Each structure stands twice: as structure tokens, then as C-alpha cells.
């Protein structure tokens, strides 16, 4: 089928198309005029959300931000919000509404849920394309009622958003409160153990006491080294003084009595030699001088032994001092080790106290923060434009419906025309003849049927004088 054939079919079936168009437009117009008027109220809310909590300052993960708007729209159009709107407007308390509910559902379910479903059916939530404004549209037959419902949805959505944020914080605050009490008990127990340990061991300041005892240990170590050196030297002097050549010992030789006796002995021996040259050995003077020499030798020997014993006594004293210093050093070392052990044990207790204190401080801070968040009534949602009662009806849109019905009527008319042509196919041009007979067309006779006289059938039945036309 080419365009000329299509146009010929449309021209031939023009009455069908016009009739279909007329019927469609007429029915649409009648239905539109008979429909009750509907009104639409719009409440605009602003989702002033920046992804940062105003209390904690914590930023929301970036991957959750794209779904924030969709989540808020789902909350607005939730059955929870619709039920709150029913409760706020006290719609379920109306006896007429209760009767309608019983007729519609047979008493199954609750009036609140039934009304919530009806409200959601007439609710339309539209987010702005490039802003954070959401429009809450509600349609109904009463202008004042639709405005009240739209405002109620905005208000209840704002309240619910605060509850959804506050309720978890309240539960978390209760949990942190219990944890804070437990951690406070841990801190007190750790502090009590630390104080008891300090009292039992008489510890005021371990570090200062340890410094004093360490310095004393160092002093004793230095004294022990010095005493050991002196004892070694004294042992050497004692060995020399008590040996075969004790008289040659410097300690013995330096003795003033020994030196004086040696001088006296030298003088006596000199006199004895002089007397021995002059007198015989049996001479009384010789014997007297010799007796003096013997006496001096005896005194010298006594003094040498005494000096040697003094050296030995000095060595014994130094050895005893070394032993005393060594014992004091050992006792001091044990005391320092005990202080180190006490400091380690005290350090463990101090760390326990510090760890318990840090846990308590962190939990207490978190508890304060969650308690503030739980008591906060701040909301990210603000009513930008409250709904007002519409002045004009939103529907039915007679002009728009008429235009759409005209377009639909034309389409239906075309469809009916083509369907009628398919059922009753006729030859309307030489092209149709050529296609049907599969033969070339040699010529076309331009024939027009004669005009039929009006009233010809009636005139044939009437006498000539009474004929019409």
C-alpha cells in the first residue's frame, strides 16, 4: 500500500473516522465534566544535609550520600508516617470513616492502617532534580483537607526523622552509662590495690628512694675497691715485715723507736769496739759496755717484733674493713634489687590504674557525647513552604483530556477505517486494478454516476399533480 492508496482509503472511510473522533471526544468530555473536582496541596521540605554531624563533627561516608535522598523519600511515603498523620488528624475517630471502613473491608484489619493506605495512594513525593528540596503533594476533594494532610505529612516526617536519629543515641547512652559505672569501679579497685601496696611496703616515692639507694650502692662499690687495694697493700707489707728480713721492711725501718735503738746500738757497738781494743774481754768496763750492747739488741728485737705485729694488725684491720664494706655492699645490692622489684610491681599497678583511667575517660567522653546527641532535637529537615488550601481545582483537566481524546479518536478512527477496508476491500484506483488482475491498465474511463432525483421513490407513488420537486 502506497501513500495515494492510503489517502484514498481515508477519504473513502472519512465518515467512520469522523464518527469515531466525535464519539471519543464526546464521551471524554462527558466523563470529564461528570467527574468530581480534585484539589492538590503541596508542602515543600528542605533536606539541609551536608554529610557532617553538627554535634560530633564526624563526616558521613561518601558512598552513603547518593542514597540519602532516596531514603528520605521512602521515609516520607512510609506507612509509619501515614499512620502518624491519621493519628494527628484524628481521622480514625470519625464514625463515618469507621462505617466506610467496615463496608470496604468487612471489619478486617484496623481503621488506622486502612486510612494510611488510602492516604499513601493519594500521596506523591517529588524530589527536585538539582536541589535538596522535596515536594509533598496530596490530592483530594476538599481544599482544606488536602492542605492539612500535606502539612501533617511534612510535620510527622520531621518528627520521625528526629526520632530515628535520637532513639539509637538514647540506647547507646544507656549502654555507655552502664559501662562507665563498671569502668569507674575498675579504676577504684586498681587505685585501691596501688595504695595498699604502697602502704604495705612503706613506699612514698620509689624513684627518689631508688636514686638514693643507687648512689649509696655506688659509694659502697667505690669504698670496696679502695678497701681491697688497701688490704692488698697491707698484706704485702705484712708479708715483708713478718718475713726473714723483717727489719728491712719499710714499715719496720720507719718506726722511730727502731731507728732510735739502731742509733743507740751503733754507738754502743762503737764504744764496745773501742773498749775491746784497749781492754780485755773480762774487764769490767768491757763487760759493762757489752751488757749495754746486748740490752739494746734485745730492745731492738722487741721493737722489731712490735713493729712487725703493728703491720700485721693494720693488715688485719684493713681486711676486716674490706669484709665489712663487702657485706654492706651485698646488703645494699639486695636492697636495691628489692627496690627494683617493688618498683616493677608498683609500675604494673600504676599501669593498671592508668589503663583503667584511660578506658574510663574514653567511655565517659563517649557517654557524654551520646547523651547530648540523645537529648538533641536538632533536625536536618525544615519546612520550606507549608501547604495552603488551593484556590483552583487540579482536576479533572477538561481541555487536556479533550485534546488527548481527540488524538486518541483520530488514531482509533484510522484503525477502524483500515480494519473496515481490510474486511471490505474495494478498487479505488487504476493501481488497485493492476494489483488485483495482475494485468496492465490500458485506459481509464472518467465516469460519474448521474445525480439521483430527490424524492423519486415518493413521487412514483403520488399522482402527477402532487409530486414533489
CSV table of C-alpha atoms in Angstrom, one decimal:
chain,number,residue,atom,x,y,z
A,1,UNK,CA,0.0,0.0,0.0
A,2,UNK,CA,1.4,3.3,-1.1
A,3,UNK,CA,0.6,6.8,0.2
A,4,UNK,CA,-2.0,7.5,-2.5
A,5,UNK,CA,-3.9,4.3,-1.8
A,6,UNK,CA,-3.8,5.1,2.0
A,7,UNK,CA,-5.2,8.6,1.3
A,8,UNK,CA,-7.9,7.2,-0.9
A,9,UNK,CA,-8.9,4.8,1.8
A,10,UNK,CA,-9.0,7.5,4.4
A,11,UNK,CA,-11.1,9.7,2.1
A,12,UNK,CA,-13.5,6.8,1.4
A,13,UNK,CA,-13.8,6.0,5.1
A,14,UNK,CA,-13.9,9.6,6.3
A,15,UNK,CA,-17.2,9.2,7.9
A,16,UNK,CA,-16.0,6.3,10.1
A,17,UNK,CA,-13.0,8.4,11.2
A,18,UNK,CA,-15.2,11.4,11.9
A,19,UNK,CA,-17.8,9.3,13.8
A,20,UNK,CA,-15.1,7.7,15.9
A,21,UNK,CA,-13.5,11.0,16.7
A,22,UNK,CA,-16.8,12.6,17.6
A,23,UNK,CA,-17.8,9.7,19.9
A,24,UNK,CA,-14.4,9.6,21.6
A,25,UNK,CA,-14.4,13.3,22.2
A,26,UNK,CA,-18.0,13.4,23.4
A,27,UNK,CA,-17.5,10.5,25.8
A,28,UNK,CA,-14.3,12.0,27.2
A,29,UNK,CA,-16.0,15.4,27.6
A,30,UNK,CA,-19.0,13.9,29.3
A,31,UNK,CA,-16.8,11.8,31.7
A,32,UNK,CA,-14.6,14.8,32.5
A,33,UNK,CA,-17.5,17.1,33.2
A,34,UNK,CA,-19.2,14.4,35.4
A,35,UNK,CA,-16.0,13.7,37.5
A,36,UNK,CA,-15.8,15.4,40.8
A,37,UNK,CA,-13.3,18.2,41.2
A,38,UNK,CA,-9.9,17.3,42.8
A,39,UNK,CA,-7.5,19.7,44.6
A,40,UNK,CA,-3.8,19.3,45.2
A,41,UNK,CA,-1.8,20.9,48.0
A,42,UNK,CA,2.0,20.9,48.1
A,43,UNK,CA,4.2,21.2,51.1
A,44,UNK,CA,8.0,21.8,50.4
A,45,UNK,CA,10.6,20.5,52.8
A,46,UNK,CA,14.3,21.3,52.7
A,47,UNK,CA,16.8,18.5,53.5
A,48,UNK,CA,19.6,20.6,54.8
A,49,UNK,CA,22.1,17.8,54.9
A,50,UNK,CA,25.8,18.3,54.5
A,51,UNK,CA,27.1,14.9,55.5
A,52,UNK,CA,28.6,16.2,58.8
A,53,UNK,CA,27.0,15.6,62.2
A,54,UNK,CA,26.6,19.0,64.0
A,55,UNK,CA,27.5,17.5,67.4
A,56,UNK,CA,30.3,15.1,66.7
A,57,UNK,CA,31.7,16.7,63.6
A,58,UNK,CA,32.0,13.3,62.0
A,59,UNK,CA,31.5,13.1,58.2
A,60,UNK,CA,29.2,10.6,56.7
A,61,UNK,CA,30.9,8.1,54.4
A,62,UNK,CA,30.8,9.4,50.8
A,63,UNK,CA,29.4,6.1,49.5
A,64,UNK,CA,26.2,6.6,51.5
A,65,UNK,CA,25.4,10.2,50.3
A,66,UNK,CA,23.8,9.3,46.9
A,67,UNK,CA,21.2,7.1,48.6
A,68,UNK,CA,20.3,9.7,51.2
A,69,UNK,CA,17.6,11.5,49.1
A,70,UNK,CA,16.0,8.2,48.1
A,71,UNK,CA,16.0,7.1,51.7
A,72,UNK,CA,14.2,10.2,52.8
A,73,UNK,CA,11.6,9.8,50.1
A,74,UNK,CA,10.9,6.3,51.2
A,75,UNK,CA,10.5,7.5,54.8
A,76,UNK,CA,8.0,10.2,53.8
A,77,UNK,CA,5.9,7.7,51.8
A,78,UNK,CA,6.2,5.0,54.6
A,79,UNK,CA,3.2,3.6,56.3
A,80,UNK,CA,4.6,4.8,59.7
A,81,UNK,CA,4.4,8.4,58.6
A,82,UNK,CA,0.9,7.9,57.2
A,83,UNK,CA,-0.2,6.3,60.4
A,84,UNK,CA,1.1,9.3,62.4
A,85,UNK,CA,-0.8,11.6,60.1
A,86,UNK,CA,-4.0,9.6,60.8
A,87,UNK,CA,-3.4,9.9,64.5
A,88,UNK,CA,-2.6,13.6,64.3
A,89,UNK,CA,-5.7,14.5,62.3
A,90,UNK,CA,-7.8,12.0,64.4
A,91,UNK,CA,-9.3,10.6,61.3
A,92,UNK,CA,-9.9,7.1,62.8
A,93,UNK,CA,-12.2,8.6,65.4
A,94,UNK,CA,-14.8,9.7,62.9
A,95,UNK,CA,-17.9,7.4,63.0
A,96,UNK,CA,-18.5,7.9,59.3
A,97,UNK,CA,-15.0,6.8,58.4
A,98,UNK,CA,-15.4,3.8,60.7
A,99,UNK,CA,-18.6,2.8,58.8
A,100,UNK,CA,-16.9,3.2,55.5
A,101,UNK,CA,-14.0,1.0,56.7
A,102,UNK,CA,-16.4,-1.7,57.8
A,103,UNK,CA,-18.2,-1.6,54.4
A,104,UNK,CA,-15.0,-1.6,52.5
A,105,UNK,CA,-13.1,-4.3,54.4
A,106,UNK,CA,-15.7,-6.1,56.3
A,107,UNK,CA,-14.0,-5.2,59.6
A,108,UNK,CA,-10.7,-6.9,58.7
A,109,UNK,CA,-7.6,-5.0,59.9
A,110,UNK,CA,-7.6,-1.7,61.6
A,111,UNK,CA,-9.1,1.7,60.6
A,112,UNK,CA,-5.7,3.3,61.1
A,113,UNK,CA,-3.9,1.0,58.6
A,114,UNK,CA,-6.8,1.3,56.1
A,115,UNK,CA,-6.7,5.1,56.2
A,116,UNK,CA,-2.9,5.1,56.0
A,117,UNK,CA,-3.1,3.1,52.8
A,118,UNK,CA,-5.7,5.5,51.3
A,119,UNK,CA,-3.5,8.5,52.2
A,120,UNK,CA,-0.5,6.9,50.6
A,121,UNK,CA,-2.5,6.2,47.5
A,122,UNK,CA,-3.2,9.9,47.0
A,123,UNK,CA,0.3,11.0,48.1
A,124,UNK,CA,3.0,11.9,45.6
A,125,UNK,CA,6.6,12.8,46.8
A,126,UNK,CA,8.6,14.6,44.1
A,127,UNK,CA,12.3,15.4,44.7
A,128,UNK,CA,13.9,18.4,42.9
A,129,UNK,CA,16.4,17.5,40.3
A,130,UNK,CA,19.3,19.7,41.3
A,131,UNK,CA,18.4,20.7,44.9
A,132,UNK,CA,17.7,19.3,48.3
A,133,UNK,CA,14.0,20.4,48.2
A,134,UNK,CA,11.3,17.7,48.3
A,135,UNK,CA,7.7,18.4,47.4
A,136,UNK,CA,4.9,16.5,49.2
A,137,UNK,CA,1.8,16.6,47.1
A,138,UNK,CA,-1.6,15.3,48.2
A,139,UNK,CA,-4.8,15.2,46.2
A,140,UNK,CA,-8.4,15.2,47.4
A,141,UNK,CA,-11.8,16.6,47.1
A,142,UNK,CA,-11.6,19.1,49.9
A,143,UNK,CA,-9.1,22.0,49.6
A,144,UNK,CA,-8.7,22.5,53.4
A,145,UNK,CA,-8.3,18.7,54.0
A,146,UNK,CA,-5.6,18.2,51.3
A,147,UNK,CA,-3.6,21.2,52.8
A,148,UNK,CA,-3.9,19.8,56.3
A,149,UNK,CA,-2.8,16.3,55.2
A,150,UNK,CA,0.2,17.7,53.2
A,151,UNK,CA,1.3,19.8,56.2
A,152,UNK,CA,0.8,16.8,58.5
A,153,UNK,CA,3.0,14.6,56.4
A,154,UNK,CA,5.7,17.2,56.5
A,155,UNK,CA,5.4,17.7,60.2
A,156,UNK,CA,5.3,14.0,61.0
A,157,UNK,CA,8.2,13.3,58.7
A,158,UNK,CA,10.3,15.9,60.5
A,159,UNK,CA,9.4,14.3,63.9
A,160,UNK,CA,10.1,10.8,62.7
A,161,UNK,CA,13.5,11.8,61.3
A,162,UNK,CA,14.4,13.2,64.7
A,163,UNK,CA,13.2,10.0,66.5
A,164,UNK,CA,15.2,7.8,64.0
A,165,UNK,CA,18.3,9.7,64.9
A,166,UNK,CA,17.7,10.2,68.7
A,167,UNK,CA,16.4,6.7,69.7
A,168,UNK,CA,19.6,4.9,68.8
A,169,UNK,CA,21.6,7.5,70.7
A,170,UNK,CA,19.4,7.0,73.8
A,171,UNK,CA,20.0,3.3,73.7
A,172,UNK,CA,23.8,3.9,73.2
A,173,UNK,CA,23.8,6.4,76.1
A,174,UNK,CA,22.2,3.8,78.4
A,175,UNK,CA,24.8,1.2,77.4
A,176,UNK,CA,27.7,3.7,77.9
A,177,UNK,CA,26.2,4.6,81.3
A,178,UNK,CA,26.5,1.0,82.4
A,179,UNK,CA,30.0,0.7,81.0
A,180,UNK,CA,31.0,3.9,82.8
A,181,UNK,CA,29.8,2.6,86.1
A,182,UNK,CA,31.7,-0.7,85.6
A,183,UNK,CA,34.9,1.1,84.5
A,184,UNK,CA,34.7,3.5,87.4
A,185,UNK,CA,34.7,0.5,89.7
A,186,UNK,CA,37.7,-0.9,87.9
A,187,UNK,CA,39.6,2.4,88.4
A,188,UNK,CA,38.7,2.5,92.1
A,189,UNK,CA,39.8,-1.2,92.5
A,190,UNK,CA,43.1,-0.6,90.7
A,191,UNK,CA,43.8,2.6,92.8
A,192,UNK,CA,43.0,0.7,96.0
A,193,UNK,CA,45.4,-2.1,95.1
A,194,UNK,CA,48.1,0.5,94.4
A,195,UNK,CA,47.5,2.4,97.7
A,196,UNK,CA,47.5,-0.8,99.7
A,197,UNK,CA,50.8,-1.9,98.1
A,198,UNK,CA,52.4,1.4,98.9
A,199,UNK,CA,51.2,1.2,102.5
A,200,UNK,CA,52.4,-2.4,103.0
A,201,UNK,CA,55.8,-1.6,101.6
A,202,UNK,CA,56.2,1.9,103.0
A,203,UNK,CA,56.7,3.4,99.6
A,204,UNK,CA,56.3,7.1,99.2
A,205,UNK,CA,58.4,7.7,96.1
A,206,UNK,CA,60.1,4.7,94.6
A,207,UNK,CA,62.1,6.7,92.1
A,208,UNK,CA,63.6,9.1,94.6
A,209,UNK,CA,64.4,6.3,97.1
A,210,UNK,CA,65.9,4.2,94.4
A,211,UNK,CA,68.1,7.1,93.4
A,212,UNK,CA,69.4,7.5,96.9
A,213,UNK,CA,70.0,3.8,97.4
A,214,UNK,CA,71.7,3.5,94.0
A,215,UNK,CA,74.0,6.4,94.9
A,216,UNK,CA,74.8,4.6,98.2
A,217,UNK,CA,75.5,1.4,96.3
A,218,UNK,CA,77.9,3.2,94.0
A,219,UNK,CA,79.6,4.8,97.1
A,220,UNK,CA,80.0,1.3,98.7
A,221,UNK,CA,81.3,-0.1,95.5
A,222,UNK,CA,84.0,2.6,95.4
A,223,UNK,CA,84.8,2.1,99.1
A,224,UNK,CA,85.1,-1.7,98.5
A,225,UNK,CA,87.6,-1.1,95.7
A,226,UNK,CA,89.6,1.2,97.9
A,227,UNK,CA,89.5,-1.2,100.8
A,228,UNK,CA,90.5,-4.0,98.6
A,229,UNK,CA,93.5,-2.0,97.4
A,230,UNK,CA,94.5,-1.0,100.9
A,231,UNK,CA,94.1,-4.6,102.2
A,232,UNK,CA,96.2,-6.0,99.4
A,233,UNK,CA,98.9,-3.4,100.2
A,234,UNK,CA,98.7,-4.2,103.9
A,235,UNK,CA,99.0,-7.9,103.2
A,236,UNK,CA,102.1,-7.2,101.2
A,237,UNK,CA,103.6,-5.1,103.9
A,238,UNK,CA,102.7,-7.7,106.5
A,239,UNK,CA,104.4,-10.5,104.5
A,240,UNK,CA,107.6,-8.4,104.2
A,241,UNK,CA,107.5,-7.4,107.8
A,242,UNK,CA,107.0,-10.9,109.2
A,243,UNK,CA,109.5,-12.5,106.8
A,244,UNK,CA,113.1,-13.4,107.4
A,245,UNK,CA,114.1,-9.9,106.5
A,246,UNK,CA,111.5,-8.1,108.5
A,247,UNK,CA,114.0,-5.5,109.6
A,248,UNK,CA,114.3,-4.4,106.0
A,249,UNK,CA,110.6,-3.7,105.8
A,250,UNK,CA,109.9,-0.1,105.2
A,251,UNK,CA,107.2,0.0,107.8
A,252,UNK,CA,109.5,-1.5,110.4
A,253,UNK,CA,112.5,0.6,109.4
A,254,UNK,CA,110.4,3.7,109.6
A,255,UNK,CA,109.5,3.1,113.2
A,256,UNK,CA,111.0,5.9,115.3
A,257,UNK,CA,111.8,3.6,118.2
A,258,UNK,CA,113.6,1.1,115.9
A,259,UNK,CA,115.5,3.9,114.3
A,260,UNK,CA,116.5,5.3,117.8
A,261,UNK,CA,117.5,1.9,119.0
A,262,UNK,CA,119.6,1.3,115.9
A,263,UNK,CA,121.4,4.6,116.6
A,264,UNK,CA,122.0,3.6,120.2
A,265,UNK,CA,123.1,0.2,119.2
A,266,UNK,CA,125.6,1.6,116.7
A,267,UNK,CA,127.0,3.9,119.4
A,268,UNK,CA,127.2,1.1,121.9
A,269,UNK,CA,128.9,-1.2,119.4
A,270,UNK,CA,131.4,1.6,118.6
A,271,UNK,CA,132.3,2.0,122.3
A,272,UNK,CA,132.5,-1.8,122.7
A,273,UNK,CA,135.0,-2.0,119.8
A,274,UNK,CA,137.0,0.9,121.3
A,275,UNK,CA,137.0,-0.7,124.8
A,276,UNK,CA,137.8,-4.1,123.3
A,277,UNK,CA,140.9,-2.6,121.7
A,278,UNK,CA,142.1,-1.2,125.0
A,279,UNK,CA,140.8,-3.7,127.5
A,280,UNK,CA,140.4,-7.4,127.7
A,281,UNK,CA,137.1,-9.2,127.3
A,282,UNK,CA,137.0,-9.9,131.0
A,283,UNK,CA,137.5,-6.3,132.0
A,284,UNK,CA,134.5,-4.9,133.9
A,285,UNK,CA,134.3,-1.9,131.7
A,286,UNK,CA,134.2,-4.1,128.6
A,287,UNK,CA,131.6,-6.3,130.2
A,288,UNK,CA,129.6,-3.3,131.1
A,289,UNK,CA,129.6,-1.9,127.5
A,290,UNK,CA,128.9,-5.4,126.1
A,291,UNK,CA,125.9,-5.7,128.5
A,292,UNK,CA,124.6,-2.4,127.2
A,293,UNK,CA,125.0,-3.6,123.6
A,294,UNK,CA,123.1,-6.8,124.5
A,295,UNK,CA,120.4,-4.9,126.2
A,296,UNK,CA,120.0,-2.6,123.1
A,297,UNK,CA,119.9,-5.6,120.8
A,298,UNK,CA,117.2,-7.2,123.0
A,299,UNK,CA,115.2,-3.9,122.9
A,300,UNK,CA,115.7,-3.7,119.2
A,301,UNK,CA,114.5,-7.2,118.6
A,302,UNK,CA,111.5,-6.5,120.8
A,303,UNK,CA,110.7,-3.3,118.9
A,304,UNK,CA,111.2,-5.0,115.6
A,305,UNK,CA,108.6,-7.7,116.6
A,306,UNK,CA,106.3,-5.0,117.9
A,307,UNK,CA,106.6,-3.0,114.6
A,308,UNK,CA,106.0,-6.2,112.6
A,309,UNK,CA,103.0,-7.0,114.7
A,310,UNK,CA,101.7,-3.5,114.2
A,311,UNK,CA,102.0,-4.0,110.4
A,312,UNK,CA,100.1,-7.3,110.8
A,313,UNK,CA,97.4,-5.7,112.9
A,314,UNK,CA,97.0,-2.9,110.4
A,315,UNK,CA,96.6,-5.5,107.6
A,316,UNK,CA,94.0,-7.4,109.7
A,317,UNK,CA,92.1,-4.1,110.3
A,318,UNK,CA,92.1,-3.4,106.6
A,319,UNK,CA,90.9,-6.9,105.8
A,320,UNK,CA,88.2,-6.6,108.4
A,321,UNK,CA,87.2,-3.3,106.9
A,322,UNK,CA,87.1,-4.8,103.4
A,323,UNK,CA,84.9,-7.6,104.7
A,324,UNK,CA,82.6,-5.1,106.3
A,325,UNK,CA,82.4,-3.0,103.2
A,326,UNK,CA,81.8,-6.1,101.1
A,327,UNK,CA,78.9,-7.1,103.5
A,328,UNK,CA,77.5,-3.6,103.4
A,329,UNK,CA,77.7,-3.7,99.6
A,330,UNK,CA,75.9,-7.0,99.4
A,331,UNK,CA,73.2,-5.8,101.7
A,332,UNK,CA,72.9,-2.6,99.7
A,333,UNK,CA,72.7,-4.5,96.5
A,334,UNK,CA,69.9,-6.7,97.9
A,335,UNK,CA,68.1,-3.6,99.0
A,336,UNK,CA,68.4,-2.0,95.5
A,337,UNK,CA,67.2,-5.2,93.9
A,338,UNK,CA,64.3,-5.3,96.3
A,339,UNK,CA,63.5,-1.7,95.4
A,340,UNK,CA,63.7,-2.6,91.7
A,341,UNK,CA,61.3,-5.4,92.3
A,342,UNK,CA,59.0,-3.2,94.2
A,343,UNK,CA,59.2,-0.6,91.5
A,344,UNK,CA,58.3,-3.1,88.9
A,345,UNK,CA,55.4,-4.4,90.8
A,346,UNK,CA,54.4,-0.8,91.6
A,347,UNK,CA,54.8,0.0,87.9
A,348,UNK,CA,52.4,-2.8,87.0
A,349,UNK,CA,49.8,-1.5,89.4
A,350,UNK,CA,50.3,2.1,88.2
A,351,UNK,CA,49.9,0.9,84.6
A,352,UNK,CA,46.7,-0.9,85.6
A,353,UNK,CA,45.4,2.3,87.2
A,354,UNK,CA,46.4,4.4,84.1
A,355,UNK,CA,44.8,1.8,81.7
A,356,UNK,CA,41.6,1.7,83.7
A,357,UNK,CA,41.6,5.5,83.9
A,358,UNK,CA,42.1,5.9,80.1
A,359,UNK,CA,39.2,3.4,79.5
A,360,UNK,CA,37.0,5.2,81.9
A,361,UNK,CA,37.8,8.7,80.4
A,362,UNK,CA,37.2,7.5,76.8
A,363,UNK,CA,33.9,5.8,77.8
A,364,UNK,CA,32.9,8.8,79.9
A,365,UNK,CA,33.6,11.1,77.0
A,366,UNK,CA,31.6,8.9,74.6
A,367,UNK,CA,28.8,8.7,77.1
A,368,UNK,CA,28.6,12.5,77.4
A,369,UNK,CA,28.6,12.8,73.6
A,370,UNK,CA,25.8,10.2,73.1
A,371,UNK,CA,23.8,11.7,75.9
A,372,UNK,CA,23.9,15.1,74.3
A,373,UNK,CA,23.0,13.6,70.9
A,374,UNK,CA,20.1,11.7,72.5
A,375,UNK,CA,18.8,14.9,74.0
A,376,UNK,CA,19.2,16.9,70.8
A,377,UNK,CA,16.1,17.9,69.0
A,378,UNK,CA,18.0,19.3,66.0
A,379,UNK,CA,16.8,18.1,62.6
A,380,UNK,CA,18.2,18.3,59.1
A,381,UNK,CA,14.7,18.8,57.8
A,382,UNK,CA,13.0,22.1,57.6
A,383,UNK,CA,9.6,23.0,56.2
A,384,UNK,CA,10.4,25.4,53.4
A,385,UNK,CA,6.8,26.2,52.2
A,386,UNK,CA,3.8,24.9,54.2
A,387,UNK,CA,0.8,23.8,52.1
A,388,UNK,CA,-2.1,26.2,51.7
A,389,UNK,CA,-5.6,25.4,50.6
A,390,UNK,CA,-5.6,25.5,46.7
A,391,UNK,CA,-7.8,28.2,45.1
A,392,UNK,CA,-8.4,26.2,42.0
A,393,UNK,CA,-9.2,22.6,41.2
A,394,UNK,CA,-6.3,20.4,40.0
A,395,UNK,CA,-8.6,18.1,38.1
A,396,UNK,CA,-10.3,17.0,36.0
A,397,UNK,CA,-8.5,18.8,33.3
A,398,UNK,CA,-11.2,19.1,30.6
A,399,UNK,CA,-9.1,20.8,28.0
A,400,UNK,CA,-6.2,18.4,28.3
A,401,UNK,CA,-8.5,15.4,28.3
A,402,UNK,CA,-10.3,16.7,25.3
A,403,UNK,CA,-7.1,17.2,23.4
A,404,UNK,CA,-5.9,13.8,24.3
A,405,UNK,CA,-9.3,12.3,23.4
A,406,UNK,CA,-9.1,14.0,20.0
A,407,UNK,CA,-5.7,12.5,19.3
A,408,UNK,CA,-7.0,9.1,20.6
A,409,UNK,CA,-10.2,9.4,18.5
A,410,UNK,CA,-8.1,10.1,15.3
A,411,UNK,CA,-6.0,7.1,16.0
A,412,UNK,CA,-9.0,4.9,16.7
A,413,UNK,CA,-10.8,6.2,13.6
A,414,UNK,CA,-7.7,5.4,11.4
A,415,UNK,CA,-7.6,2.0,12.9
A,416,UNK,CA,-11.4,1.3,12.3
A,417,UNK,CA,-11.1,2.7,8.8
A,418,UNK,CA,-8.2,0.4,7.9
A,419,UNK,CA,-10.0,-2.6,9.6
A,420,UNK,CA,-13.2,-1.9,7.6
A,421,UNK,CA,-11.2,-1.6,4.4
A,422,UNK,CA,-9.5,-4.9,5.1
A,423,UNK,CA,-12.9,-6.6,5.6
A,424,UNK,CA,-14.5,-4.9,2.6
A,425,UNK,CA,-11.7,-4.3,0.1
A,426,UNK,CA,-12.6,-2.2,-2.9
A,427,UNK,CA,-11.0,-1.0,-6.1
A,428,UNK,CA,-10.3,2.7,-5.7
A,429,UNK,CA,-7.7,3.4,-8.4
A,430,UNK,CA,-6.0,2.0,-11.5
A,431,UNK,CA,-3.2,0.9,-9.2
A,432,UNK,CA,-5.6,-1.3,-7.3
A,433,UNK,CA,-6.9,-2.8,-10.6
A,434,UNK,CA,-3.4,-3.6,-11.8
A,435,UNK,CA,-2.5,-5.3,-8.5
A,436,UNK,CA,-5.8,-7.3,-8.4
A,437,UNK,CA,-5.8,-8.5,-12.0
A,438,UNK,CA,-2.1,-8.7,-12.4
A,439,UNK,CA,-2.6,-7.0,-15.8
A,440,UNK,CA,-1.6,-3.6,-17.2
A,441,UNK,CA,-4.2,-0.9,-17.2
A,442,UNK,CA,-4.9,0.3,-20.8
A,443,UNK,CA,-7.2,3.1,-20.1
A,444,UNK,CA,-9.4,4.9,-17.6
A,445,UNK,CA,-13.0,6.0,-18.2
A,446,UNK,CA,-13.9,9.1,-16.3
A,447,UNK,CA,-17.5,8.2,-15.4
A,448,UNK,CA,-19.6,10.0,-13.0
A,449,UNK,CA,-22.9,8.5,-11.8
A,450,UNK,CA,-26.0,10.6,-12.6
A,451,UNK,CA,-27.5,12.5,-9.8
A,452,UNK,CA,-30.4,10.9,-8.3
A,453,UNK,CA,-33.5,13.0,-8.1
A,454,UNK,CA,-34.6,13.6,-4.6
A,455,UNK,CA,-37.9,12.1,-3.6
A,456,UNK,CA,-38.0,9.9,-6.7
A,457,UNK,CA,-39.4,6.9,-4.8
A,458,UNK,CA,-42.1,9.1,-3.2
A,459,UNK,CA,-43.1,10.8,-6.5
A,460,UNK,CA,-43.6,7.4,-8.1
A,461,UNK,CA,-46.3,6.6,-5.6
A,462,UNK,CA,-48.1,10.0,-5.8
A,463,UNK,CA,-50.3,11.4,-8.6
A,464,UNK,CA,-48.7,13.7,-11.0
A,465,UNK,CA,-50.3,16.8,-9.6
A,466,UNK,CA,-49.0,16.0,-6.1
A,467,UNK,CA,-45.4,15.1,-7.0
A,468,UNK,CA,-42.5,16.8,-5.2
A,469,UNK,CA,-39.6,18.5,-6.8
